Amino acid sequence: MPKNRAKDTVDRRGKDFLTDAEMHRFLEAARHGRHGIRDYLLMLMTYRHGLRVSEAVDLRLKDLDLDTSRMYVRRKKGSLSTHQPLEGDEVRALRAWLRERAQRADARSSYLFLSERGPMTRQAVNYLTTEISRRAKLRFHVYPHMLRHSTGYYLANRGYDTCLVQDYLGHKNIMHTVRYTRTAAVRFEGLWR
């Protein structure tokens, strides 16, 4: 990545992810917009599954299996696609959105996330992310890919194996994953006991 571009992707804290507390504030703020049910689910799933914006807006109804609480994540950019579990709060948020979505004129669309003009776009997600971070009163610019990085750092700080994090995020090259595990504070706990 060119040096000037790398600076653009790191906020003034020198980090390119949200902490657990910041993520909680961000997700709570997502609930309180004009389309809070949809926006909360979109941001929650983007974070929980480490989705790129292109993957989030391309989610289809057929990718969901609420009976088994699973979702098929079709990765982009040559990454590895996987089936991933849906947690209880995701399933509840999905059911709420699907009830609301069923009332729409475009409910027959195959896309999971719909805007007032059809399927959600990358631009709409970029705008939403900025608006939600403003409502959350976060003092730095939040961009959608930051949620994917937040997933990697969260999993690494929970002590999960690098290969597991690699598979979860769909990275073909482990070098894309070690950035999360190298800086995980959990690795250094207990060194002085």
XYZ file of C-alpha atoms in Angstrom:
193
model
C 0.000 0.000 0.000
C 1.443 3.444 -0.880
C 2.564 5.456 2.148
C 0.114 8.318 1.623
C -2.818 5.912 1.309
C -1.819 4.092 4.495
C -2.110 7.367 6.420
C -5.658 7.829 5.126
C -6.760 4.495 6.565
C -5.464 5.132 10.083
C -7.231 7.595 12.346
C -5.566 10.134 14.632
C -5.243 7.478 17.361
C -2.924 5.555 15.063
C -5.437 2.692 14.836
C -7.655 1.446 12.040
C -10.254 -0.313 14.209
C -12.810 0.351 16.920
C -12.342 -0.887 20.471
C -15.074 -2.990 22.073
C -16.512 0.076 23.841
C -16.425 2.150 20.643
C -18.057 -0.666 18.689
C -20.824 -0.910 21.288
C -21.486 2.840 21.018
C -21.420 2.623 17.230
C -23.927 -0.254 17.097
C -26.251 1.444 19.596
C -26.163 4.628 17.503
C -27.062 2.567 14.411
C -30.384 1.679 16.053
C -31.452 5.310 16.311
C -31.563 6.444 12.697
C -34.445 6.673 10.250
C -33.951 3.019 9.263
C -32.618 1.790 12.603
C -33.690 -1.842 12.279
C -31.938 -2.255 8.918
C -28.923 -0.108 9.790
C -28.251 -1.911 13.066
C -28.389 -5.303 11.353
C -26.203 -4.144 8.464
C -23.509 -2.797 10.779
C -23.745 -5.739 13.194
C -23.340 -8.294 10.406
C -20.553 -6.294 8.760
C -18.686 -6.318 12.068
C -19.494 -9.854 13.229
C -18.532 -11.467 9.951
C -15.732 -9.117 8.942
C -17.538 -8.204 5.745
C -16.167 -5.875 3.135
C -18.719 -3.301 1.981
C -19.049 -5.127 -1.344
C -19.813 -8.369 0.529
C -22.376 -6.726 2.820
C -24.359 -5.079 0.018
C -24.251 -8.321 -1.986
C -25.784 -10.487 0.767
C -28.811 -12.361 -0.575
C -31.783 -13.897 1.161
C -30.633 -17.310 -0.097
C -27.399 -16.861 1.903
C -29.355 -17.100 5.168
C -30.562 -20.222 6.938
C -32.440 -19.116 10.039
C -33.419 -22.712 10.889
C -29.777 -23.614 11.525
C -28.630 -20.049 12.368
C -26.052 -20.046 9.581
C -25.077 -17.638 6.849
C -23.070 -18.210 3.703
C -20.438 -15.504 3.363
C -19.490 -15.062 -0.285
C -16.108 -13.377 -0.071
C -14.804 -11.046 -2.763
C -11.288 -10.295 -3.996
C -10.386 -13.963 -4.293
C -10.930 -14.588 -0.583
C -12.277 -17.884 0.742
C -16.054 -18.108 1.192
C -17.439 -19.901 4.268
C -20.572 -20.771 6.179
C -20.619 -18.930 9.503
C -22.890 -19.167 12.530
C -25.353 -16.401 13.376
C -25.510 -15.461 17.035
C -28.839 -15.020 18.848
C -28.818 -11.222 18.679
C -28.146 -11.394 14.937
C -31.019 -13.823 14.386
C -33.385 -11.554 16.365
C -32.227 -8.502 14.398
C -32.573 -10.444 11.132
C -36.122 -11.517 11.966
C -37.052 -7.912 12.831
C -35.601 -6.635 9.540
C -37.235 -9.412 7.504
C -40.642 -8.514 9.013
C -40.129 -4.857 8.103
C -38.658 -5.741 4.701
C -41.695 -7.916 3.859
C -43.904 -4.787 3.926
C -41.916 -3.060 1.181
C -42.946 -2.819 -2.457
C -39.575 -4.314 -3.465
C -39.775 -7.213 -0.990
C -39.288 -9.704 -3.838
C -35.718 -8.506 -4.348
C -33.103 -11.196 -3.764
C -30.877 -8.747 -1.845
C -31.026 -8.743 1.943
C -30.383 -5.038 2.434
C -32.602 -2.590 0.579
C -32.618 1.183 0.461
C -35.425 3.466 -0.662
C -34.098 3.126 -4.224
C -33.395 -0.606 -4.372
C -30.465 -2.712 -3.145
C -28.026 -0.931 -0.837
C -24.952 0.534 -2.510
C -21.383 1.043 -1.355
C -21.990 4.789 -1.326
C -25.029 4.373 0.929
C -23.031 2.259 3.385
C -20.200 4.821 3.393
C -22.703 7.579 4.150
C -24.421 5.512 6.856
C -21.126 4.701 8.556
C -20.249 8.399 8.746
C -23.698 9.331 10.062
C -23.737 6.546 12.645
C -20.269 7.462 13.943
C -21.442 11.093 14.246
C -24.479 9.974 16.280
C -22.202 7.796 18.414
C -20.092 10.907 19.076
C -16.903 9.146 18.044
C -14.185 11.748 17.616
C -12.553 10.181 14.596
C -13.594 9.236 11.090
C -15.102 5.747 10.876
C -15.141 4.103 7.474
C -16.773 0.738 6.652
C -13.553 -1.274 6.301
C -12.727 -0.271 9.871
C -15.461 -2.686 10.978
C -13.659 -5.555 9.202
C -10.407 -4.617 10.940
C -12.304 -4.406 14.237
C -13.394 -8.023 13.713
C -9.803 -9.174 13.211
C -8.500 -7.306 16.236
C -11.398 -8.495 18.411
C -10.787 -12.150 17.525
C -7.017 -11.816 17.991
C -7.455 -10.149 21.386
C -9.726 -12.991 22.435
C -6.734 -15.259 21.895
C -8.024 -17.114 18.833
C -5.484 -18.899 16.682
C -4.148 -16.946 13.690
C -5.281 -19.678 11.279
C -8.825 -19.530 12.660
C -8.918 -15.734 12.243
C -7.498 -16.167 8.735
C -10.254 -18.628 7.786
C -12.987 -16.540 9.408
C -12.008 -13.432 7.452
C -11.408 -15.455 4.286
C -7.782 -14.410 3.865
C -5.877 -16.600 1.421
C -2.559 -15.169 2.566
C -1.828 -15.380 6.291
C 0.232 -12.180 6.047
C -3.080 -10.296 5.855
C -4.071 -11.839 9.181
C -0.921 -11.520 11.258
C -1.417 -7.738 11.509
C -4.214 -8.510 13.982
C -2.481 -11.215 15.988
C 0.915 -9.473 16.201
C -0.530 -6.544 18.105
C -2.959 -8.504 20.263
C -2.337 -7.503 23.868
C -3.501 -10.935 25.055
C -0.243 -12.399 23.704
C 1.719 -10.453 26.305
C -0.433 -11.102 29.352
C 1.274 -12.997 32.140
C 4.828 -12.363 30.892
C 5.837 -10.863 34.242
C 4.131 -13.267 36.604
